[in-house]
Amino acid sequence: METTNFPYPPSIKDKKKKKKNQTPESEFHSDLTLCTKNNDLRSAISLYETAILQGLRLNQHHFNALLYLCSNTVTDPSLKTLALDHGFRIFDHMLSNNVHPNEASITAVARLAAAKGDGEYAFGLVKSMGKLRTYDPALMCFCENLEAEKAYEVEEHMGVMGVSVEESELAALLKVSAETGRGERVYGYLHKLRNSVRSVGESTVKFIEEAVSSNGGGWHGLGWIGKGDWVVKRANVDSAGRCRGCGEQLARVDIDDAETERFAQSVAALAMEREVKANFSEFQGWLEKHADFEFIVDGANIGLYQQNFADGGFSVSQLDAVVKELYTRSGNKWPLVVLHNKRLPSLLENPSQRKLVEEWMDKGVLYMTPTGSNDDWYWLYAAVKVQCLLVTNDEMRDHIFELLGSSFFLKWKERHQVRYTFGKGNVKLQMPPSYSSVIQESENGSWHVPIAADSNNECKESSRTWLCITRPSACEASDEVPTNVETSENGHPTYNLAPTNPLKLESVTSSNGLHHSTESFRFSEEVPINKATSLTGKRKERSPSPSN
């Protein structure tokens, strides 16, 4: 057996051959990198101890690698004590050597503090960094320790620093609120979930089930509706948007006028950065004068649909079929077809196609985007600005669409995209669904929460599972209606109630030709519950406390 004393762990010794003329510093660096790659805390600690004995000076990268290993293995029961003891020791060594900790350093130590149950220390570290984005260790520690007020303080600090609260953090806040009996907080976090995610993961579903069962729900800031136990179950939704669990009709959720205008401005600003500014400005001016459209058509997407065969090319006949179908559907109003001008020469070569294209131009159906442009910006801006439907099979997953923000953009897309297929020469349009797959709260206080598919499967709406949460006694109604919602000093909503007549649940049509029910407009309200807003609707019975 080999008895030679070797300053490094055998696992490292066996895996590499020492390079000639390698300095102790470079050797320590390469060995530590190997430990990090293999998640080998014990070997890394041995390297660290040897480095101290040799008097090596560690830099920020070395300290961060060691702290990362400690924080990454602290959840392993067999390594927790080692990780905690050495983690804080390494951090103290880092500070005593005047090596400035960065975000990675603070995040790792905050995780160690949270694992030790010291949320105050973790939160203090976060606040000391100013712009640190990782509040999770402190927030989760307070939630696990049922220190609700401290958890709320962390969330408030996140808001001040402009850090978004993600689903996992909202789920933890929802859970601690339920377990500590803070009913209005449960209600508030359900709405924050509604505003930030479209569907929730299985772990969040379990928290919602627990929170609502013990604390209840509400209706648009009015408080707790009805009395008695909640019925929480899983159900599917039929094609018309009716819940098979309780029979409730789900709503269609769209962005409001103010959000639409901000969205249009955002698209225009991004387009101006990437397009020739004069060209896009010209399009904006043209659109202002020709804004009476109910449909915008992605011409290239339709013309090239299923044309990847030997004799395939740009199919004018497919585009013509879509244009005629939309013309008929909208009561003899022409759609706007956006097409890049590089397509024009080939279209004009064929006499029959030329006649059709010239007719479109005469009627204002066709807008040709200029050379060097990306027509995606043009048809997207037109659809948003005019607030009409967009006909395209483009899933809009390219980098330009990623710039727009996933949650906000997806909600708009669901309500405004029209897909199409062709069969035997006929076009079939798939209009936006009759309901939105988002977290919803109904007039009677029930909740419907779409559950996200696992990462390995893409969930089809027809097979999606929903969490259906109802309270039977909530169907009893009074004639009170809220006229104003204000925010109290403690940040909780307060309500001024006044009598009014019940809303008539009749269908209405918006100015852009989209058909909605009155329910749709109620659900399109996306103002956080801690902001003042005006509400109308039939007042349902409100329990005096969440425990009823």
Coordinates of C-alpha atoms in Angstrom, one line a residue:
M1 CA 0.0 0.0 0.0
E2 CA 1.3 3.4 -0.8
T3 CA 2.3 5.4 2.3
T4 CA 3.6 8.6 0.7
N5 CA 2.1 11.6 2.3
F6 CA 0.1 13.5 -0.3
P7 CA -1.3 16.9 0.6
Y8 CA -4.4 16.5 -1.6
P9 CA -7.2 14.1 -1.3
P10 CA -6.7 10.7 -3.0
S11 CA -9.8 11.2 -5.2
I12 CA -8.1 14.2 -6.9
K13 CA -4.7 12.5 -6.9
D14 CA -6.1 9.6 -8.8
K15 CA -8.0 11.6 -11.4
K16 CA -5.2 13.8 -12.7
K17 CA -1.5 13.9 -13.2
K18 CA 0.3 16.9 -11.9
K19 CA 1.5 19.2 -14.6
K20 CA 5.2 20.1 -14.6
N21 CA 6.1 23.5 -13.2
Q22 CA 2.6 24.0 -11.9
T23 CA 2.6 26.5 -9.0
P24 CA 0.7 25.7 -5.7
E25 CA -1.8 28.5 -6.6
S26 CA -2.6 27.1 -10.1
E27 CA -2.7 23.6 -8.7
F28 CA -5.2 24.6 -6.0
H29 CA -7.3 26.4 -8.6
S30 CA -7.6 23.4 -10.9
D31 CA -8.2 21.0 -8.1
L32 CA -10.9 23.2 -6.6
T33 CA -12.5 23.5 -10.0
L34 CA -12.7 19.7 -10.2
C35 CA -14.3 19.5 -6.8
T36 CA -16.9 22.0 -7.8
K37 CA -17.6 20.1 -11.0
N38 CA -18.1 16.8 -9.0
N39 CA -19.9 18.5 -6.1
D40 CA -17.3 17.1 -3.8
L41 CA -17.4 19.1 -0.6
R42 CA -15.1 16.9 1.6
S43 CA -12.3 17.1 -1.0
A44 CA -12.8 20.9 -1.4
I45 CA -12.6 21.4 2.4
S46 CA -9.4 19.4 2.5
L47 CA -8.0 21.5 -0.3
Y48 CA -9.0 24.6 1.6
E49 CA -7.3 23.5 4.8
T50 CA -4.1 22.7 2.9
A51 CA -4.2 26.0 1.1
I52 CA -4.3 27.8 4.5
L53 CA -1.4 25.8 5.8
Q54 CA 0.6 26.7 2.7
G55 CA -0.2 30.4 3.1
L56 CA -1.9 30.7 -0.3
R57 CA -4.0 33.8 -0.9
L58 CA -7.5 33.0 -2.2
N59 CA -9.4 35.2 -4.5
Q60 CA -13.1 35.9 -4.9
H61 CA -13.5 33.0 -7.3
H62 CA -12.0 30.5 -4.8
F63 CA -14.2 31.7 -1.9
N64 CA -17.3 31.7 -4.1
A65 CA -16.6 28.1 -5.3
L66 CA -16.2 26.9 -1.7
L67 CA -19.3 28.8 -0.5
Y68 CA -21.3 27.4 -3.4
L69 CA -20.3 23.8 -2.5
C70 CA -21.3 24.4 1.1
S71 CA -24.7 25.9 0.2
N72 CA -25.3 23.2 -2.4
T73 CA -24.7 20.3 -0.1
V74 CA -26.3 21.7 3.1
T75 CA -29.5 19.8 2.4
D76 CA -27.6 16.5 2.6
P77 CA -28.0 15.3 6.3
S78 CA -24.6 13.7 6.2
L79 CA -22.9 16.9 5.1
K80 CA -25.0 19.6 6.8
T81 CA -22.8 20.1 9.8
L82 CA -19.6 20.2 7.7
A83 CA -21.2 22.6 5.3
L84 CA -22.5 25.0 8.0
D85 CA -19.3 25.0 10.1
H86 CA -17.0 25.5 7.2
G87 CA -19.3 27.8 5.2
F88 CA -19.5 30.5 7.8
R89 CA -15.8 30.1 8.6
I90 CA -14.9 30.5 4.9
F91 CA -17.1 33.6 4.7
D92 CA -15.4 35.1 7.7
H93 CA -12.0 34.3 6.2
M94 CA -13.2 36.1 3.0
L95 CA -14.1 39.2 4.8
S96 CA -11.0 39.3 7.0
N97 CA -8.9 39.1 3.8
N98 CA -10.8 42.1 2.4
V99 CA -12.1 40.1 -0.5
H100 CA -15.4 41.8 -1.4
P101 CA -18.3 39.4 -1.6
N102 CA -20.5 39.6 -4.6
E103 CA -24.1 38.4 -5.3
A104 CA -23.0 34.8 -5.6
S105 CA -21.2 35.0 -2.3
I106 CA -24.1 36.6 -0.4
T107 CA -26.6 34.2 -2.0
A108 CA -24.6 31.1 -0.9
V109 CA -24.2 32.4 2.7
A110 CA -27.9 33.4 2.9
R111 CA -28.8 29.8 2.0
L112 CA -26.5 28.5 4.7
A113 CA -28.2 30.9 7.2
A114 CA -31.6 29.8 6.1
A115 CA -30.6 26.1 6.5
K116 CA -29.5 27.0 10.0
G117 CA -32.9 28.6 10.6
D118 CA -31.5 32.1 10.9
G119 CA -33.8 34.1 8.6
E120 CA -32.8 37.4 10.2
Y121 CA -29.1 36.9 9.2
A122 CA -30.1 35.8 5.7
F123 CA -32.3 38.9 5.2
G124 CA -29.7 41.2 6.6
L125 CA -27.2 39.9 4.1
V126 CA -29.7 40.5 1.2
K127 CA -30.4 44.1 2.4
S128 CA -26.6 44.8 2.7
M129 CA -26.1 44.1 -1.0
G130 CA -28.8 46.7 -2.1
K131 CA -29.6 45.2 -5.5
L132 CA -29.4 41.5 -4.7
R133 CA -32.1 39.5 -6.6
T134 CA -32.1 36.4 -4.5
Y135 CA -34.4 36.8 -1.5
D136 CA -35.5 33.2 -1.5
P137 CA -33.3 32.0 1.5
A138 CA -34.7 34.6 3.9
L139 CA -38.2 34.4 2.6
M140 CA -38.4 30.6 2.7
C141 CA -36.8 30.5 6.1
F142 CA -39.4 32.8 7.6
C143 CA -42.2 31.0 5.9
E144 CA -41.0 27.6 7.2
N145 CA -40.6 29.0 10.7
L146 CA -44.2 30.5 10.5
E147 CA -42.8 34.0 11.0
A148 CA -45.4 35.5 8.7
E149 CA -44.8 39.2 9.5
K150 CA -41.1 38.8 8.8
A151 CA -41.9 37.0 5.5
Y152 CA -44.2 39.9 4.5
E153 CA -41.4 42.3 5.3
V154 CA -39.1 40.5 2.9
E155 CA -41.8 40.6 0.2
E156 CA -42.2 44.3 0.8
H157 CA -38.5 44.9 0.5
M158 CA -38.5 42.9 -2.8
G159 CA -41.1 45.3 -4.1
V160 CA -39.2 48.4 -3.1
M161 CA -36.1 47.0 -4.8
G162 CA -38.1 46.1 -8.0
V163 CA -37.6 42.3 -7.6
S164 CA -40.6 40.3 -8.8
V165 CA -42.1 37.6 -6.6
E166 CA -42.2 34.3 -8.4
E167 CA -44.7 31.4 -8.1
S168 CA -42.7 29.4 -5.6
E169 CA -42.3 32.5 -3.3
L170 CA -46.0 33.3 -3.6
A171 CA -46.9 29.7 -2.8
A172 CA -44.8 29.9 0.3
L173 CA -46.4 33.2 1.4
L174 CA -49.8 31.7 0.7
K175 CA -48.9 28.7 2.9
V176 CA -47.6 30.7 5.8
S177 CA -50.7 33.0 5.6
A178 CA -53.0 30.0 5.8
E179 CA -51.1 28.3 8.6
T180 CA -51.1 31.5 10.7
G181 CA -54.8 32.3 10.0
R182 CA -54.3 35.5 8.0
G183 CA -57.4 35.2 5.8
E184 CA -57.1 38.5 4.0
R185 CA -53.5 37.7 3.1
V186 CA -54.6 34.3 1.6
Y187 CA -57.0 36.2 -0.6
G188 CA -54.4 38.7 -1.6
Y189 CA -51.8 36.1 -2.5
L190 CA -54.4 34.2 -4.6
H191 CA -54.8 37.4 -6.6
K192 CA -51.1 38.0 -6.9
L193 CA -50.8 34.5 -8.3
R194 CA -53.7 35.3 -10.7
N195 CA -51.8 38.4 -11.9
S196 CA -48.4 36.7 -12.3
V197 CA -48.9 33.2 -13.6
R198 CA -51.3 31.6 -16.0
S199 CA -51.2 28.1 -14.5
V200 CA -49.6 26.7 -11.3
G201 CA -47.4 23.7 -10.6
E202 CA -48.5 20.7 -8.5
S203 CA -46.7 21.9 -5.4
T204 CA -48.5 25.2 -5.5
V205 CA -51.8 23.4 -6.1
K206 CA -51.4 21.6 -2.7
F207 CA -50.7 24.9 -1.0
I208 CA -53.8 26.5 -2.5
E209 CA -56.0 23.5 -1.5
E210 CA -54.8 23.9 2.1
A211 CA -55.0 27.7 2.2
V212 CA -58.5 28.0 0.7
S213 CA -59.9 25.1 2.7
S214 CA -58.9 26.7 5.9
N215 CA -59.3 30.4 5.0
G216 CA -61.7 30.7 2.1
G217 CA -61.7 32.9 -1.0
G218 CA -63.5 36.1 -2.0
W219 CA -64.7 38.2 -4.9
H220 CA -62.6 41.0 -6.3
G221 CA -61.6 42.4 -2.9
L222 CA -65.0 42.2 -1.2
G223 CA -63.9 39.7 1.4
W224 CA -65.2 36.3 2.2
I225 CA -68.4 35.1 0.5
G226 CA -70.9 32.7 1.9
K227 CA -70.6 30.4 4.9
G228 CA -69.7 26.8 5.6
D229 CA -67.1 24.5 4.2
W230 CA -65.4 24.9 0.9
V231 CA -65.5 22.1 -1.7
V232 CA -62.1 21.7 -3.3
K233 CA -61.8 19.2 -6.2
R234 CA -60.1 18.6 -9.5
A235 CA -62.1 18.8 -12.7
N236 CA -61.9 19.3 -16.5
V237 CA -63.5 22.1 -18.5
D238 CA -65.6 21.4 -21.6
S239 CA -64.9 23.1 -25.0
A240 CA -67.4 25.8 -24.2
G241 CA -65.6 26.8 -21.0
R242 CA -68.0 25.2 -18.5
C243 CA -66.4 23.5 -15.5
R244 CA -67.4 19.9 -15.3
G245 CA -67.0 20.0 -11.5
C246 CA -69.4 22.8 -10.6
G247 CA -71.0 23.9 -13.8
E248 CA -69.5 27.4 -13.6
Q249 CA -68.9 29.2 -16.9
L250 CA -65.3 30.3 -17.1
A251 CA -64.5 33.8 -18.4
R252 CA -62.5 35.3 -21.2
V253 CA -59.7 37.5 -19.9
D254 CA -58.2 40.2 -22.1
I255 CA -55.8 43.1 -21.4
D256 CA -57.6 46.4 -20.8
D257 CA -57.4 49.5 -22.9
A258 CA -54.6 51.1 -20.9
E259 CA -52.5 47.9 -21.0
T260 CA -53.2 47.6 -24.8
E261 CA -51.9 51.1 -25.4
R262 CA -48.7 50.4 -23.3
F263 CA -48.3 47.1 -25.2
A264 CA -48.6 48.9 -28.6
Q265 CA -46.0 51.5 -27.5
S266 CA -43.7 48.7 -26.3
V267 CA -43.9 46.9 -29.7
A268 CA -43.3 50.2 -31.5
A269 CA -40.3 51.1 -29.4
L270 CA -38.7 47.7 -30.0
A271 CA -39.5 47.9 -33.7
M272 CA -37.9 51.3 -34.0
E273 CA -34.7 50.0 -32.5
R274 CA -34.5 47.2 -35.0
E275 CA -36.2 48.6 -38.2
V276 CA -35.4 51.7 -40.3
K277 CA -37.2 54.3 -38.1
A278 CA -38.6 56.2 -41.0
N279 CA -40.2 53.1 -42.5
F280 CA -41.9 52.0 -39.3
S281 CA -43.1 55.6 -38.6
E282 CA -44.6 55.7 -42.1
F283 CA -46.5 52.5 -41.3
Q284 CA -47.8 53.9 -38.0
G285 CA -49.1 57.0 -39.8
W286 CA -50.7 54.9 -42.5
L287 CA -52.4 52.7 -39.9
E288 CA -53.8 55.7 -38.1
K289 CA -55.7 56.6 -41.3
H290 CA -56.7 53.0 -42.1
A291 CA -57.6 51.5 -38.7
D292 CA -61.0 50.1 -39.5
F293 CA -59.9 46.4 -39.5
E294 CA -61.3 43.4 -37.6
F295 CA -58.5 41.0 -38.8
I296 CA -54.8 41.4 -39.5
V297 CA -53.3 38.7 -41.7
D298 CA -49.7 37.4 -41.6
G299 CA -49.5 37.0 -45.3
A300 CA -46.2 35.0 -45.5
N301 CA -47.3 32.5 -42.9
I302 CA -50.4 31.7 -44.9
G303 CA -48.9 31.8 -48.3
L304 CA -46.1 29.4 -47.3
Y305 CA -48.3 27.1 -45.3
Q306 CA -47.5 23.4 -46.2
Q307 CA -45.5 24.5 -49.3
N308 CA -42.4 22.5 -48.4
F309 CA -42.6 20.1 -51.4
A310 CA -40.9 20.0 -54.8
D311 CA -43.3 22.3 -56.7
G312 CA -44.2 24.3 -53.6
G313 CA -43.9 28.1 -53.4
F314 CA -45.9 31.0 -52.2
S315 CA -49.6 30.1 -52.5
V316 CA -51.6 33.1 -53.4
S317 CA -54.7 30.8 -53.6
Q318 CA -54.4 30.0 -49.9
L319 CA -54.0 33.7 -49.0
D320 CA -57.0 34.5 -51.2
A321 CA -59.1 31.9 -49.5
V322 CA -58.3 33.3 -46.1
V323 CA -59.0 36.9 -47.2
K324 CA -62.4 35.9 -48.7
E325 CA -63.4 34.0 -45.6
L326 CA -62.5 36.9 -43.3
Y327 CA -64.4 39.3 -45.6
T328 CA -67.5 37.2 -45.2
R329 CA -67.2 36.7 -41.5
S330 CA -66.8 40.4 -40.8
G331 CA -69.8 41.5 -42.8
N332 CA -68.0 42.4 -46.0
K333 CA -65.1 44.3 -44.4
W334 CA -61.7 43.6 -45.8
P335 CA -58.9 42.4 -43.5
L336 CA -55.4 43.9 -43.7
V337 CA -52.7 41.6 -45.2
V338 CA -49.1 42.4 -44.2
L339 CA -46.6 41.0 -46.6
H340 CA -42.9 41.7 -47.3
N341 CA -42.3 43.5 -50.6
K342 CA -39.7 40.9 -51.7
R343 CA -42.8 38.7 -52.6
L344 CA -44.2 41.3 -55.0
P345 CA -42.1 40.7 -58.2
S346 CA -43.0 37.0 -58.3
L347 CA -46.7 37.7 -57.6
L348 CA -46.9 40.2 -60.5
E349 CA -45.3 37.8 -63.0
N350 CA -48.5 35.7 -63.2
P351 CA -51.4 37.6 -64.9
S352 CA -54.1 36.0 -62.7
Q353 CA -52.1 36.7 -59.5
R354 CA -51.3 40.2 -60.7
K355 CA -55.0 41.0 -61.1
L356 CA -55.8 39.8 -57.6
V357 CA -52.8 41.6 -56.0
E358 CA -53.7 44.8 -57.8
E359 CA -57.3 44.5 -56.5
W360 CA -56.1 44.0 -53.0
M361 CA -53.9 47.2 -53.3
D362 CA -56.8 49.2 -54.7
K363 CA -59.0 48.1 -51.8
G364 CA -56.3 48.8 -49.1
V365 CA -56.1 45.1 -48.2
L366 CA -52.4 44.8 -48.7
Y367 CA -49.5 46.5 -47.0
M368 CA -46.1 45.7 -48.3
T369 CA -43.3 46.1 -45.8
P370 CA -40.1 47.7 -47.2
T371 CA -36.8 46.0 -48.1
G372 CA -34.7 45.1 -45.0
S373 CA -37.7 45.0 -42.7
N374 CA -39.0 42.2 -40.6
D375 CA -42.7 42.0 -41.3
D376 CA -43.4 40.4 -37.9
W377 CA -43.1 43.8 -36.2
Y378 CA -45.6 45.2 -38.6
W379 CA -48.4 42.7 -38.3
L380 CA -48.0 42.4 -34.6
Y381 CA -48.1 46.2 -34.0
A382 CA -51.2 46.5 -36.2
A383 CA -53.0 43.8 -34.4
V384 CA -52.3 45.3 -31.0
K385 CA -52.8 48.9 -32.0
V386 CA -56.1 48.3 -33.8
Q387 CA -57.2 45.9 -31.1
C388 CA -58.3 43.2 -33.5
L389 CA -57.7 39.6 -34.3
L390 CA -54.4 38.3 -35.8
V391 CA -54.6 35.4 -38.3
T392 CA -51.4 33.3 -38.2
N393 CA -50.1 29.9 -37.2
D394 CA -46.9 31.5 -36.0
E395 CA -46.5 30.5 -32.4
M396 CA -44.5 33.7 -31.8
R397 CA -41.7 32.0 -29.8
D398 CA -38.9 33.8 -31.7
H399 CA -36.5 36.1 -29.9
I400 CA -38.4 39.2 -30.9
F401 CA -41.5 38.0 -29.1
E402 CA -39.4 37.0 -26.0
L403 CA -38.7 40.7 -25.6
L404 CA -42.3 41.5 -24.9
G405 CA -42.6 39.5 -21.6
S406 CA -44.1 36.0 -21.5
S407 CA -47.0 36.3 -19.1
F408 CA -48.4 39.5 -20.5
F409 CA -47.8 38.6 -24.1
L410 CA -49.3 35.1 -23.7
K411 CA -52.6 36.5 -22.3
W412 CA -52.9 38.9 -25.3
K413 CA -52.0 36.1 -27.7
E414 CA -54.6 33.7 -26.3
R415 CA -57.4 36.2 -26.9
H416 CA -56.3 37.6 -30.3
Q417 CA -54.7 34.8 -32.3
V418 CA -56.7 33.0 -35.0
R419 CA -55.2 29.8 -36.4
Y420 CA -56.1 28.1 -39.6
T421 CA -56.0 24.8 -41.6
F422 CA -56.7 23.9 -45.2
G423 CA -58.7 20.8 -46.2
K424 CA -59.7 20.0 -49.8
G425 CA -59.1 23.6 -50.8
N426 CA -61.2 25.1 -48.0
V427 CA -59.9 27.1 -45.1
K428 CA -61.0 26.4 -41.6
L429 CA -60.4 29.1 -39.0
Q430 CA -59.8 28.4 -35.3
M431 CA -61.1 31.4 -33.4
P432 CA -59.8 32.2 -29.9
P433 CA -61.2 29.9 -27.2
S434 CA -64.4 30.8 -25.4
Y435 CA -62.6 31.0 -22.1
S436 CA -59.1 31.8 -20.8
S437 CA -56.8 29.2 -19.2
V438 CA -55.9 31.5 -16.3
I439 CA -56.6 31.7 -12.6
Q440 CA -60.2 33.0 -12.3
E441 CA -62.4 34.1 -9.5
S442 CA -66.1 34.2 -10.3
E443 CA -68.9 36.5 -9.1
N444 CA -70.1 34.0 -6.5
G445 CA -66.7 33.7 -5.0
S446 CA -65.6 30.4 -6.5
W447 CA -62.1 29.9 -7.9
H448 CA -60.8 27.9 -10.9
V449 CA -57.1 27.4 -11.1
P450 CA -55.5 25.7 -14.2
I451 CA -52.8 23.2 -13.3
A452 CA -49.6 23.2 -15.4
A453 CA -48.5 20.0 -17.2
D454 CA -45.3 18.5 -16.1
S455 CA -42.1 19.5 -18.0
N456 CA -42.2 16.4 -20.2
N457 CA -45.7 16.9 -21.6
E458 CA -47.4 19.8 -23.4
C459 CA -50.9 20.1 -21.9
K460 CA -53.8 20.3 -24.3
E461 CA -56.6 22.5 -23.1
S462 CA -59.2 19.8 -23.6
S463 CA -57.3 17.5 -21.2
R464 CA -56.1 20.1 -18.7
T465 CA -57.0 19.6 -15.1
W466 CA -58.3 22.5 -13.1
L467 CA -58.6 23.0 -9.3
C468 CA -62.3 23.8 -8.7
I469 CA -63.0 25.6 -5.5
T470 CA -66.6 26.4 -4.5
R471 CA -68.7 27.3 -1.5
P472 CA -72.3 26.3 -1.8
S473 CA -73.8 29.0 0.4
A474 CA -72.1 31.7 -1.7
C475 CA -75.0 31.5 -4.1
E476 CA -77.2 33.5 -1.6
A477 CA -77.1 37.2 -2.6
S478 CA -77.9 40.6 -1.3
D479 CA -78.3 43.9 -3.2
E480 CA -75.2 45.6 -1.9
V481 CA -72.6 46.7 -4.3
P482 CA -69.1 48.1 -3.7
T483 CA -68.5 51.5 -5.3
N484 CA -65.0 52.1 -4.1
V485 CA -62.0 50.1 -2.9
E486 CA -59.3 51.9 -0.9
T487 CA -56.1 50.8 0.8
S488 CA -55.8 51.2 4.6
E489 CA -52.7 52.2 6.4
N490 CA -51.7 48.5 7.0
G491 CA -52.0 47.8 3.3
H492 CA -55.2 45.8 3.5
P493 CA -58.2 46.6 1.2
T494 CA -61.2 48.5 2.7
Y495 CA -64.5 48.8 1.1
N496 CA -67.2 51.5 0.8
L497 CA -70.5 49.7 0.0
A498 CA -73.6 51.3 -1.6
P499 CA -76.8 49.8 -2.9
T500 CA -77.3 49.4 -6.7
N501 CA -79.2 47.3 -9.2
P502 CA -77.7 44.0 -10.2
L503 CA -75.8 43.8 -13.4
K504 CA -77.6 42.5 -16.4
L505 CA -75.6 39.6 -17.7
E506 CA -76.1 40.3 -21.3
S507 CA -73.7 39.9 -24.2
V508 CA -71.9 43.0 -25.5
T509 CA -69.6 43.6 -28.4
S510 CA -66.5 45.8 -28.0
S511 CA -65.6 48.5 -30.5
N512 CA -63.0 46.2 -32.2
G513 CA -65.7 43.6 -33.1
L514 CA -64.7 41.1 -30.5
H515 CA -67.6 39.4 -28.8
H516 CA -67.5 39.3 -25.0
S517 CA -69.9 38.6 -22.2
T518 CA -70.2 41.0 -19.3
E519 CA -68.4 38.5 -17.3
S520 CA -65.4 38.9 -19.5
F521 CA -65.0 42.5 -18.7
R522 CA -65.3 41.9 -15.0
F523 CA -62.5 39.3 -15.2
S524 CA -60.3 41.5 -17.3
E525 CA -59.6 43.8 -14.3
E526 CA -55.9 43.2 -13.5
V527 CA -55.3 45.9 -10.9
P528 CA -53.7 44.5 -7.8
I529 CA -56.0 44.5 -4.8
N530 CA -54.1 47.0 -2.9
K531 CA -54.9 49.8 -5.4
A532 CA -58.0 51.8 -5.5
T533 CA -60.5 50.8 -8.2
S534 CA -64.2 51.1 -9.0
L535 CA -66.3 48.0 -9.1
T536 CA -69.8 47.2 -9.9
G537 CA -71.7 44.0 -9.7
K538 CA -74.2 42.1 -7.6
R539 CA -73.1 41.9 -3.9
K540 CA -72.9 38.4 -2.5
E541 CA -73.2 37.5 1.1
R542 CA -69.9 38.1 2.9
S543 CA -69.0 36.2 6.0
P544 CA -67.8 38.3 9.0
S545 CA -64.6 36.3 9.2
P546 CA -62.6 33.6 7.3
S547 CA -63.4 31.0 9.9
N548 CA -67.1 30.9 9.1

